[in-house]
mmCIF file of C-alpha atoms in Angstrom:
data_model
loop_
_atom_site.group_PDB
_atom_site.id
_atom_site.type_symbol
_atom_site.label_atom_id
_atom_site.label_comp_id
_atom_site.label_asym_id
_atom_site.label_seq_id
_atom_site.Cartn_x
_atom_site.Cartn_y
_atom_site.Cartn_z
ATOM 1 C CA MET C 1 -18.571 20.231 -11.115
ATOM 2 C CA SER C 2 -19.433 16.959 -9.352
ATOM 3 C CA THR C 3 -16.406 14.834 -8.508
ATOM 4 C CA GLY C 4 -16.092 11.096 -8.087
ATOM 5 C CA ILE C 5 -13.076 9.847 -6.129
ATOM 6 C CA ALA C 6 -12.143 6.253 -6.882
ATOM 7 C CA VAL C 7 -10.450 5.092 -3.684
ATOM 8 C CA LEU C 8 -8.325 2.177 -4.838
ATOM 9 C CA ASN C 9 -7.051 -0.682 -2.685
ATOM 10 C CA PHE C 10 -5.643 -4.185 -3.013
ATOM 11 C CA GLY C 11 -8.620 -5.943 -1.481
ATOM 12 C CA GLU C 12 -8.673 -9.201 0.443
ATOM 13 C CA PRO C 13 -11.340 -11.836 1.226
ATOM 14 C CA SER C 14 -13.100 -10.973 4.458
ATOM 15 C CA GLU C 15 -13.794 -14.604 5.332
ATOM 16 C CA PRO C 16 -11.813 -17.849 4.899
ATOM 17 C CA ASP C 17 -14.107 -19.122 2.147
ATOM 18 C CA ARG C 18 -12.069 -21.453 -0.076
ATOM 19 C CA ASP C 19 -13.655 -20.517 -3.408
ATOM 20 C CA ALA C 20 -13.312 -16.796 -2.674
ATOM 21 C CA VAL C 21 -9.688 -17.194 -1.616
ATOM 22 C CA VAL C 22 -8.797 -19.250 -4.709
ATOM 23 C CA ASP C 23 -10.399 -16.650 -7.010
ATOM 24 C CA TYR C 24 -8.557 -13.884 -5.183
ATOM 25 C CA LEU C 25 -5.193 -15.617 -5.501
ATOM 26 C CA GLU C 26 -5.743 -16.472 -9.165
ATOM 27 C CA ARG C 27 -6.370 -12.814 -9.947
ATOM 28 C CA ILE C 28 -3.177 -11.779 -8.163
ATOM 29 C CA PHE C 29 -0.986 -14.389 -9.866
ATOM 30 C CA LEU C 30 -2.493 -13.715 -13.286
ATOM 31 C CA ALA C 31 -2.053 -9.944 -12.968
ATOM 32 C CA ASN C 32 1.653 -10.414 -12.191
ATOM 33 C CA MET C 33 2.416 -13.208 -14.633
ATOM 34 C CA GLU C 34 4.941 -11.044 -16.505
ATOM 35 C CA ILE C 35 7.542 -11.686 -13.808
ATOM 36 C CA GLU C 36 7.767 -15.319 -14.996
ATOM 37 C CA GLY C 37 8.477 -14.421 -18.623
ATOM 38 C CA GLU C 38 6.469 -14.689 -21.825
ATOM 39 C CA THR C 39 3.641 -17.193 -22.014
ATOM 40 C CA THR C 40 0.289 -17.749 -23.691
ATOM 41 C CA PRO C 41 -2.978 -16.593 -22.104
ATOM 42 C CA GLU C 42 -4.075 -20.221 -21.651
ATOM 43 C CA ALA C 43 -0.787 -21.213 -19.986
ATOM 44 C CA ALA C 44 -0.901 -18.105 -17.797
ATOM 45 C CA ARG C 45 -4.376 -19.011 -16.501
ATOM 46 C CA GLU C 46 -3.305 -22.594 -15.803
ATOM 47 C CA ARG C 47 -0.196 -21.387 -13.986
ATOM 48 C CA ALA C 48 -2.212 -18.881 -11.941
ATOM 49 C CA HIS C 49 -4.653 -21.598 -10.900
ATOM 50 C CA SER C 50 -1.814 -23.952 -9.947
ATOM 51 C CA LEU C 51 -0.136 -21.274 -7.824
ATOM 52 C CA ALA C 52 -3.440 -20.406 -6.158
ATOM 53 C CA GLU C 53 -4.122 -24.030 -5.253
ATOM 54 C CA ARG C 54 -0.637 -24.287 -3.747
ATOM 55 C CA ARG C 55 -1.040 -21.128 -1.658
ATOM 56 C CA VAL C 56 -4.680 -21.402 -0.566
ATOM 57 C CA PRO C 57 -4.341 -23.787 2.425
ATOM 58 C CA ALA C 58 -1.823 -21.578 4.228
ATOM 59 C CA LEU C 59 -3.749 -18.381 3.489
ATOM 60 C CA ILE C 60 -7.043 -19.831 4.715
ATOM 61 C CA GLU C 61 -5.233 -20.879 7.880
ATOM 62 C CA GLU C 62 -4.069 -17.275 8.319
ATOM 63 C CA TYR C 63 -7.595 -15.903 7.837
ATOM 64 C CA GLU C 64 -8.987 -18.387 10.330
ATOM 65 C CA ALA C 65 -6.314 -17.452 12.874
ATOM 66 C CA ILE C 66 -7.119 -13.726 12.672
ATOM 67 C CA GLY C 67 -10.896 -14.105 12.355
ATOM 68 C CA GLY C 68 -11.026 -12.905 8.748
ATOM 69 C CA SER C 69 -9.414 -9.895 7.123
ATOM 70 C CA PRO C 70 -10.642 -6.405 8.068
ATOM 71 C CA LEU C 71 -8.920 -4.750 5.067
ATOM 72 C CA ASN C 72 -12.026 -4.142 2.959
ATOM 73 C CA ALA C 73 -14.072 -2.883 5.899
ATOM 74 C CA HIS C 74 -11.294 -0.497 6.894
ATOM 75 C CA ALA C 75 -11.021 0.769 3.321
ATOM 76 C CA GLU C 76 -14.765 1.328 3.040
ATOM 77 C CA THR C 77 -14.786 3.339 6.271
ATOM 78 C CA GLN C 78 -11.852 5.436 5.053
ATOM 79 C CA ALA C 79 -13.669 6.228 1.805
ATOM 80 C CA GLU C 80 -16.832 7.212 3.657
ATOM 81 C CA ARG C 81 -14.913 9.470 6.019
ATOM 82 C CA LEU C 82 -12.987 11.051 3.143
ATOM 83 C CA GLU C 83 -16.262 11.925 1.445
ATOM 84 C CA SER C 84 -17.620 13.446 4.667
ATOM 85 C CA GLU C 85 -14.452 15.489 5.172
ATOM 86 C CA LEU C 86 -14.540 16.931 1.663
ATOM 87 C CA VAL C 87 -18.271 17.674 1.825
ATOM 88 C CA ALA C 88 -17.629 19.512 5.108
ATOM 89 C CA ARG C 89 -15.041 21.582 3.222
ATOM 90 C CA GLY C 90 -17.753 22.578 0.740
ATOM 91 C CA HIS C 91 -17.013 20.235 -2.151
ATOM 92 C CA ASP C 92 -19.500 18.219 -4.200
ATOM 93 C CA VAL C 93 -17.899 14.773 -4.077
ATOM 94 C CA THR C 94 -18.767 11.095 -3.916
ATOM 95 C CA THR C 95 -16.270 8.351 -3.094
ATOM 96 C CA TYR C 96 -16.282 4.919 -4.728
ATOM 97 C CA ASN C 97 -14.384 1.890 -3.477
ATOM 98 C CA GLY C 98 -12.426 -0.097 -6.039
ATOM 99 C CA PHE C 99 -10.413 -3.187 -5.088
ATOM 100 C CA GLN C 100 -7.875 -4.767 -7.386
ATOM 101 C CA PHE C 101 -8.577 -8.370 -6.446
ATOM 102 C CA THR C 102 -11.924 -8.553 -4.623
ATOM 103 C CA GLU C 103 -15.364 -7.028 -5.167
ATOM 104 C CA PRO C 104 -16.190 -4.241 -5.760
ATOM 105 C CA PHE C 105 -13.480 -4.202 -8.414
ATOM 106 C CA VAL C 106 -11.810 -1.105 -9.832
ATOM 107 C CA GLU C 107 -14.020 -1.258 -12.912
ATOM 108 C CA ASP C 108 -17.068 -1.361 -10.625
ATOM 109 C CA ALA C 109 -16.000 1.944 -9.104
ATOM 110 C CA ALA C 110 -15.690 3.482 -12.577
ATOM 111 C CA THR C 111 -19.093 2.144 -13.630
ATOM 112 C CA ALA C 112 -20.788 3.479 -10.491
ATOM 113 C CA ALA C 113 -19.253 6.920 -11.011
ATOM 114 C CA ALA C 114 -20.389 6.971 -14.647
ATOM 115 C CA GLU C 115 -23.927 5.966 -13.671
ATOM 116 C CA ASP C 116 -23.998 8.815 -11.164
ATOM 117 C CA GLY C 117 -22.981 11.213 -13.931
ATOM 118 C CA VAL C 118 -19.966 12.737 -12.202
ATOM 119 C CA SER C 119 -17.974 15.078 -14.416
ATOM 120 C CA ASN C 120 -14.600 14.857 -12.681
ATOM 121 C CA VAL C 121 -12.877 11.589 -11.687
ATOM 122 C CA ILE C 122 -9.888 11.279 -9.372
ATOM 123 C CA GLY C 123 -8.029 7.997 -8.925
ATOM 124 C CA LEU C 124 -6.582 7.776 -5.406
ATOM 125 C CA PRO C 125 -4.712 4.550 -4.579
ATOM 126 C CA LEU C 126 -4.243 4.135 -0.819
ATOM 127 C CA TYR C 127 -0.649 2.993 -1.277
ATOM 128 C CA PRO C 128 1.698 5.685 0.104
ATOM 129 C CA LEU C 129 4.749 4.178 -1.644
ATOM 130 C CA CYS C 130 4.267 3.917 -5.393
ATOM 131 C CA GLY C 131 4.796 0.394 -6.737
ATOM 132 C CA PRO C 132 4.149 -1.219 -10.139
ATOM 133 C CA SER C 133 1.736 -3.958 -8.994
ATOM 134 C CA THR C 134 -0.148 -1.699 -6.586
ATOM 135 C CA THR C 135 -0.354 2.019 -7.411
ATOM 136 C CA VAL C 136 0.502 1.795 -11.104
ATOM 137 C CA GLN C 137 -1.586 -1.292 -11.856
ATOM 138 C CA ALA C 138 -4.609 0.021 -9.943
ATOM 139 C CA LEU C 139 -4.537 3.257 -11.935
ATOM 140 C CA GLU C 140 -4.026 1.429 -15.211
ATOM 141 C CA ASP C 141 -7.131 -0.609 -14.400
ATOM 142 C CA LEU C 142 -9.115 2.537 -13.575
ATOM 143 C CA SER C 143 -8.002 4.345 -16.733
ATOM 144 C CA ALA C 144 -8.916 1.335 -18.884
ATOM 145 C CA ALA C 145 -12.304 1.070 -17.195
ATOM 146 C CA VAL C 146 -13.067 4.761 -17.814
ATOM 147 C CA ASP C 147 -11.999 4.434 -21.462
ATOM 148 C CA ASP C 148 -14.294 1.435 -21.936
ATOM 149 C CA LEU C 149 -17.342 3.447 -20.889
ATOM 150 C CA ASP C 150 -19.311 5.860 -23.064
ATOM 151 C CA TRP C 151 -18.197 8.705 -20.854
ATOM 152 C CA SER C 152 -15.599 11.457 -20.998
ATOM 153 C CA PRO C 153 -15.087 13.004 -17.557
ATOM 154 C CA GLU C 154 -12.212 15.212 -16.545
ATOM 155 C CA TYR C 155 -9.715 12.701 -15.230
ATOM 156 C CA HIS C 156 -6.835 12.852 -12.705
ATOM 157 C CA GLU C 157 -4.603 10.317 -10.986
ATOM 158 C CA ILE C 158 -2.600 10.632 -7.771
ATOM 159 C CA THR C 159 0.368 8.294 -7.393
ATOM 160 C CA GLY C 160 3.162 8.468 -4.775
ATOM 161 C CA TRP C 161 2.686 10.523 -1.595
ATOM 162 C CA HIS C 162 4.884 8.907 1.062
ATOM 163 C CA THR C 163 6.914 12.125 1.450
ATOM 164 C CA HIS C 164 3.916 14.184 2.575
ATOM 165 C CA SER C 165 4.891 15.736 5.907
ATOM 166 C CA ALA C 166 1.556 14.920 7.547
ATOM 167 C CA TYR C 167 1.913 11.264 6.575
ATOM 168 C CA LEU C 168 5.437 11.024 7.967
ATOM 169 C CA ARG C 169 4.398 12.703 11.237
ATOM 170 C CA LEU C 170 1.437 10.336 11.518
ATOM 171 C CA ARG C 171 3.662 7.275 11.207
ATOM 172 C CA ALA C 172 6.357 8.646 13.508
ATOM 173 C CA ASP C 173 3.727 9.472 16.131
ATOM 174 C CA ALA C 174 2.330 5.929 15.896
ATOM 175 C CA ILE C 175 5.783 4.591 16.769
ATOM 176 C CA ARG C 176 6.136 7.078 19.638
ATOM 177 C CA ASP C 177 2.732 6.050 20.998
ATOM 178 C CA THR C 178 3.720 2.386 20.949
ATOM 179 C CA LEU C 179 6.937 3.151 22.792
ATOM 180 C CA GLU C 180 5.182 5.284 25.391
ATOM 181 C CA GLN C 181 2.350 2.813 25.996
ATOM 182 C CA ASN C 182 4.836 0.023 26.639
ATOM 183 C CA GLY C 183 7.396 2.025 28.604
ATOM 184 C CA LEU C 184 10.065 1.565 25.934
ATOM 185 C CA GLU C 185 12.938 3.650 24.648
ATOM 186 C CA LEU C 186 14.755 2.885 21.422
ATOM 187 C CA GLY C 187 18.434 2.094 21.858
ATOM 188 C CA ALA C 188 20.823 -0.819 22.061
ATOM 189 C CA ASP C 189 18.370 -3.076 23.913
ATOM 190 C CA THR C 190 15.224 -2.054 22.005
ATOM 191 C CA ARG C 191 15.594 -1.968 18.238
ATOM 192 C CA LEU C 192 13.262 -0.484 15.650
ATOM 193 C CA VAL C 193 12.597 -2.666 12.597
ATOM 194 C CA PHE C 194 10.755 -1.336 9.573
ATOM 195 C CA SER C 195 8.896 -4.148 7.807
ATOM 196 C CA ALA C 196 7.969 -3.334 4.210
ATOM 197 C CA HIS C 197 5.867 -5.340 1.802
ATOM 198 C CA GLY C 198 8.281 -7.155 -0.501
ATOM 199 C CA THR C 199 8.318 -6.981 -4.278
ATOM 200 C CA PRO C 200 9.914 -9.159 -6.980
ATOM 201 C CA GLN C 201 13.355 -7.957 -8.065
ATOM 202 C CA TYR C 202 12.007 -8.057 -11.620
ATOM 203 C CA TYR C 203 10.143 -4.809 -11.046
ATOM 204 C CA LEU C 204 13.193 -3.063 -9.596
ATOM 205 C CA GLU C 205 15.291 -4.186 -12.565
ATOM 206 C CA GLU C 206 12.598 -2.778 -14.854
ATOM 207 C CA GLY C 207 12.999 0.644 -13.243
ATOM 208 C CA SER C 208 10.616 0.720 -10.274
ATOM 209 C CA ARG C 209 11.784 3.024 -7.473
ATOM 210 C CA TYR C 210 9.791 1.164 -4.828
ATOM 211 C CA ALA C 211 12.859 0.080 -2.822
ATOM 212 C CA GLN C 212 14.185 3.649 -2.987
ATOM 213 C CA TYR C 213 10.911 4.927 -1.573
ATOM 214 C CA VAL C 214 11.028 2.364 1.248
ATOM 215 C CA ASP C 215 14.548 3.533 2.126
ATOM 216 C CA GLU C 216 13.450 7.168 2.075
ATOM 217 C CA TYR C 217 10.506 6.508 4.361
ATOM 218 C CA ALA C 218 12.588 4.586 6.882
ATOM 219 C CA GLU C 219 15.370 7.167 6.990
ATOM 220 C CA ILE C 220 13.049 10.164 7.352
ATOM 221 C CA VAL C 221 10.915 8.583 10.078
ATOM 222 C CA ASN C 222 14.075 7.513 11.899
ATOM 223 C CA ARG C 223 15.304 11.138 11.849
ATOM 224 C CA MET C 224 11.921 12.366 13.088
ATOM 225 C CA LEU C 225 12.290 9.983 16.044
ATOM 226 C CA GLY C 226 15.659 11.486 16.945
ATOM 227 C CA ASP C 227 17.869 9.135 14.902
ATOM 228 C CA PRO C 228 17.864 6.079 17.202
ATOM 229 C CA GLY C 229 18.870 3.809 14.318
ATOM 230 C CA TYR C 230 16.835 1.048 12.685
ATOM 231 C CA GLU C 231 16.840 -2.143 10.637
ATOM 232 C CA LEU C 232 14.841 -2.710 7.463
ATOM 233 C CA GLY C 233 13.385 -5.973 6.203
ATOM 234 C CA TYR C 234 10.840 -7.097 3.630
ATOM 235 C CA GLN C 235 7.785 -9.321 3.896
ATOM 236 C CA ASN C 236 8.307 -11.470 0.822
ATOM 237 C CA HIS C 237 5.800 -13.910 -0.666
ATOM 238 C CA GLU C 238 8.031 -16.416 -2.417
ATOM 239 C CA ASN C 239 5.323 -18.429 -4.148
ATOM 240 C CA ARG C 240 7.287 -18.459 -7.409
ATOM 241 C CA ASP C 241 10.837 -19.190 -8.467
ATOM 242 C CA VAL C 242 11.750 -15.495 -8.709
ATOM 243 C CA GLU C 243 14.010 -13.283 -6.607
ATOM 244 C CA TRP C 244 12.436 -10.894 -4.111
ATOM 245 C CA THR C 245 13.636 -7.880 -2.159
ATOM 246 C CA GLU C 246 16.249 -8.475 0.516
ATOM 247 C CA PRO C 247 16.701 -8.901 3.378
ATOM 248 C CA ASP C 248 13.691 -10.832 4.628
ATOM 249 C CA VAL C 249 12.310 -9.317 7.818
ATOM 250 C CA GLU C 250 12.563 -12.769 9.453
ATOM 251 C CA SER C 251 16.322 -12.761 8.860
ATOM 252 C CA VAL C 252 16.599 -9.244 10.250
ATOM 253 C CA VAL C 253 14.844 -10.192 13.488
ATOM 254 C CA GLU C 254 16.771 -13.460 13.751
ATOM 255 C CA ASN C 255 20.074 -11.569 13.693
ATOM 256 C CA LEU C 256 19.154 -8.755 16.078
ATOM 257 C CA ASP C 257 21.470 -8.233 19.046
ATOM 258 C CA ALA C 258 18.868 -6.793 21.397
ATOM 259 C CA GLU C 259 16.321 -7.660 24.070
ATOM 260 C CA ARG C 260 13.253 -6.229 22.360
ATOM 261 C CA VAL C 261 12.069 -5.398 18.862
ATOM 262 C CA VAL C 262 9.536 -2.770 17.793
ATOM 263 C CA VAL C 263 8.154 -3.470 14.307
ATOM 264 C CA ASP C 264 6.604 -0.774 12.124
ATOM 265 C CA PRO C 265 4.673 -2.072 9.066
ATOM 266 C CA VAL C 266 5.875 0.251 6.308
ATOM 267 C CA SER C 267 3.292 1.492 3.762
ATOM 268 C CA PHE C 268 0.366 -0.525 5.126
ATOM 269 C CA MET C 269 -2.709 1.678 5.601
ATOM 270 C CA HIS C 270 -5.075 -1.075 6.747
ATOM 271 C CA GLU C 271 -4.814 -3.938 9.165
ATOM 272 C CA GLN C 272 -4.845 -7.144 7.123
ATOM 273 C CA SER C 273 -3.326 -10.612 6.913
ATOM 274 C CA GLU C 274 0.160 -9.196 6.317
ATOM 275 C CA THR C 275 0.005 -7.350 9.653
ATOM 276 C CA LEU C 276 -2.320 -9.434 11.805
ATOM 277 C CA SER C 277 -0.902 -12.819 10.764
ATOM 278 C CA GLU C 278 2.541 -12.398 9.201
ATOM 279 C CA LEU C 279 3.706 -9.944 11.853
ATOM 280 C CA ASP C 280 1.536 -10.388 14.946
ATOM 281 C CA LEU C 281 1.568 -14.202 14.846
ATOM 282 C CA GLU C 282 4.405 -15.531 12.682
ATOM 283 C CA LEU C 283 7.102 -12.917 13.231
ATOM 284 C CA ARG C 284 6.196 -12.597 16.909
ATOM 285 C CA GLU C 285 6.635 -16.344 17.344
ATOM 286 C CA GLU C 286 10.066 -16.227 15.724
ATOM 287 C CA ALA C 287 11.134 -13.261 17.853
ATOM 288 C CA GLU C 288 9.916 -14.795 21.105
ATOM 289 C CA GLU C 289 11.641 -18.102 20.313
ATOM 290 C CA ARG C 290 14.867 -16.084 20.332
ATOM 291 C CA GLY C 291 13.929 -14.523 23.659
ATOM 292 C CA LEU C 292 13.047 -11.122 22.181
ATOM 293 C CA GLY C 293 10.185 -9.015 23.473
ATOM 294 C CA PHE C 294 7.978 -8.223 20.478
ATOM 295 C CA PHE C 295 5.985 -5.017 19.936
ATOM 296 C CA ARG C 296 4.153 -4.096 16.725
ATOM 297 C CA VAL C 297 3.134 -0.551 15.816
ATOM 298 C CA PRO C 298 -0.588 -0.448 14.894
ATOM 299 C CA VAL C 299 -1.512 0.891 11.470
ATOM 300 C CA PRO C 300 -3.109 4.348 12.004
ATOM 301 C CA TYR C 301 -5.853 3.590 9.488
ATOM 302 C CA ASP C 302 -8.592 5.292 11.520
ATOM 303 C CA ASP C 303 -6.631 8.338 12.679
ATOM 304 C CA ASP C 304 -8.477 11.594 11.945
ATOM 305 C CA ARG C 305 -5.224 13.069 10.636
ATOM 306 C CA PHE C 306 -5.029 10.379 7.954
ATOM 307 C CA ILE C 307 -8.466 11.274 6.615
ATOM 308 C CA GLU C 308 -7.488 14.963 6.587
ATOM 309 C CA LEU C 309 -4.309 14.034 4.716
ATOM 310 C CA LEU C 310 -6.289 12.185 2.045
ATOM 311 C CA ALA C 311 -8.579 15.192 1.687
ATOM 312 C CA ASP C 312 -5.566 17.472 1.304
ATOM 313 C CA LEU C 313 -4.163 15.214 -1.428
ATOM 314 C CA VAL C 314 -7.278 15.371 -3.590
ATOM 315 C CA GLU C 315 -8.396 18.930 -2.812
ATOM 316 C CA PRO C 316 -6.443 20.666 -5.635
ATOM 317 C CA PHE C 317 -8.136 18.354 -8.142
ATOM 318 C CA VAL C 318 -11.549 18.923 -6.556
ATOM 319 C CA ALA C 319 -11.269 22.661 -6.050
ATOM 320 C CA ASP C 320 -9.615 23.176 -9.450
ATOM 321 C CA PHE C 321 -6.450 24.996 -8.461
ATOM 322 C CA ASP C 322 -2.904 24.268 -9.571
ATOM 323 C CA PRO C 323 -1.714 21.054 -7.856
ATOM 324 C CA GLU C 324 1.840 22.407 -7.950
ATOM 325 C CA TYR C 325 0.881 24.658 -5.040
ATOM 326 C CA TYR C 326 0.788 21.448 -2.987
ATOM 327 C CA GLY C 327 4.014 20.112 -4.475
ATOM 328 C CA PHE C 328 2.535 17.846 -7.142
ATOM 329 C CA GLN C 329 4.477 17.215 -10.341
ATOM 330 C CA SER C 330 3.931 14.952 -13.338
ATOM 331 C CA CYS C 331 4.583 11.405 -12.181
ATOM 332 C CA THR C 332 7.788 9.674 -13.269
ATOM 333 C CA CYS C 333 6.622 6.184 -12.252
ATOM 334 C CA ARG C 334 3.386 6.082 -14.255
ATOM 335 C CA ASP C 335 3.609 7.115 -17.893
ATOM 336 C CA SER C 336 0.363 9.045 -18.140
ATOM 337 C CA PRO C 337 -0.371 12.749 -18.661
ATOM 338 C CA ASN C 338 -3.070 12.461 -15.994
ATOM 339 C CA ALA C 339 -0.808 11.151 -13.216
ATOM 340 C CA MET C 340 0.753 13.443 -10.612
ATOM 341 C CA CYS C 341 2.735 12.699 -7.461
ATOM 342 C CA LEU C 342 4.882 14.224 -4.723
ATOM 343 C CA ASN C 343 8.051 12.348 -5.754
ATOM 344 C CA ALA C 344 8.705 13.586 -9.273
ATOM 345 C CA ARG C 345 10.782 16.691 -8.529
ATOM 346 C CA ARG C 346 13.340 14.634 -6.581
ATOM 347 C CA ASN C 347 13.552 12.098 -9.407
ATOM 348 C CA GLU C 348 14.360 14.642 -12.105
ATOM 349 C CA PRO C 349 17.933 14.444 -13.478
ATOM 350 C CA ALA C 350 20.257 17.033 -11.947
ATOM 351 C CA ARG C 351 20.649 20.127 -14.125
ATOM 352 C CA ASN C 352 23.953 21.907 -14.594
ATOM 353 C CA GLU C 353 23.726 25.476 -13.413
#
């Protein structure tokens, strides 16, 4: 059985081209229009365009400051290396990149897999922490694209996997490496701050466990580091009049009683504008204005262990053995019989013995 793995990512313009950035922002705002309440399709498109025009100058400035976003290039390399790893393990697989908001889109990945005649499709979002506008939406787009084609492959989806032991060790080791390379030790003078991508409170009120997953990640990694303590903040994008996750990471850093701060970008698996600009430039500037030494943990996007982890995640669905052997259960975040994750067992209601 030939397998196509749709490696799904957010996507981001690689260059500060205004038209490309406006299109990208419009797609994002339109896809998340539900957080602003009911509206007509025409009004939603107008609102998305208005929001994009408001946001585009600052985002282009960010892209220019960092020399363009490497997100898509990093994602493409990860997909290529995942394919090579699985082929080396003896599996007949092809990987296809699908980005939610830039080309090649998620539907392009599905179309390419169909044209290649693969008989087994696996949707693998590269978002460790399952969220509604990332993991769930990307898989909804893939499922819809497959359904729209004259094609009926075997179909699987992988959702949350932030509790995988190899992933947690990878992230903890990245923090240790940063400490060692800079001669630092976490404690009263050097504080660890986890910086997670923010999300509108709307999604949490609708039942998303994203904030719970962020808390879990931070607590487990902290324990793996020997329990030095930590602070947690969110990178919010308040482009709309809606409430976002709290506290903002800027407020966390502003109120630190320390001499240095070490920032770990939670859930990011590529370097991109949110790490290279929002953290390395903007947050660094705020920290240094307060007299804090600033150190940011690099995203281990090219670590060999990460590629092996991705291969381990998809291998049960490629090799056709029971995914429960690897701890997978039916997903509780995405309502689909095809979706499985590593979080479901912990989210089941407690049973009376």
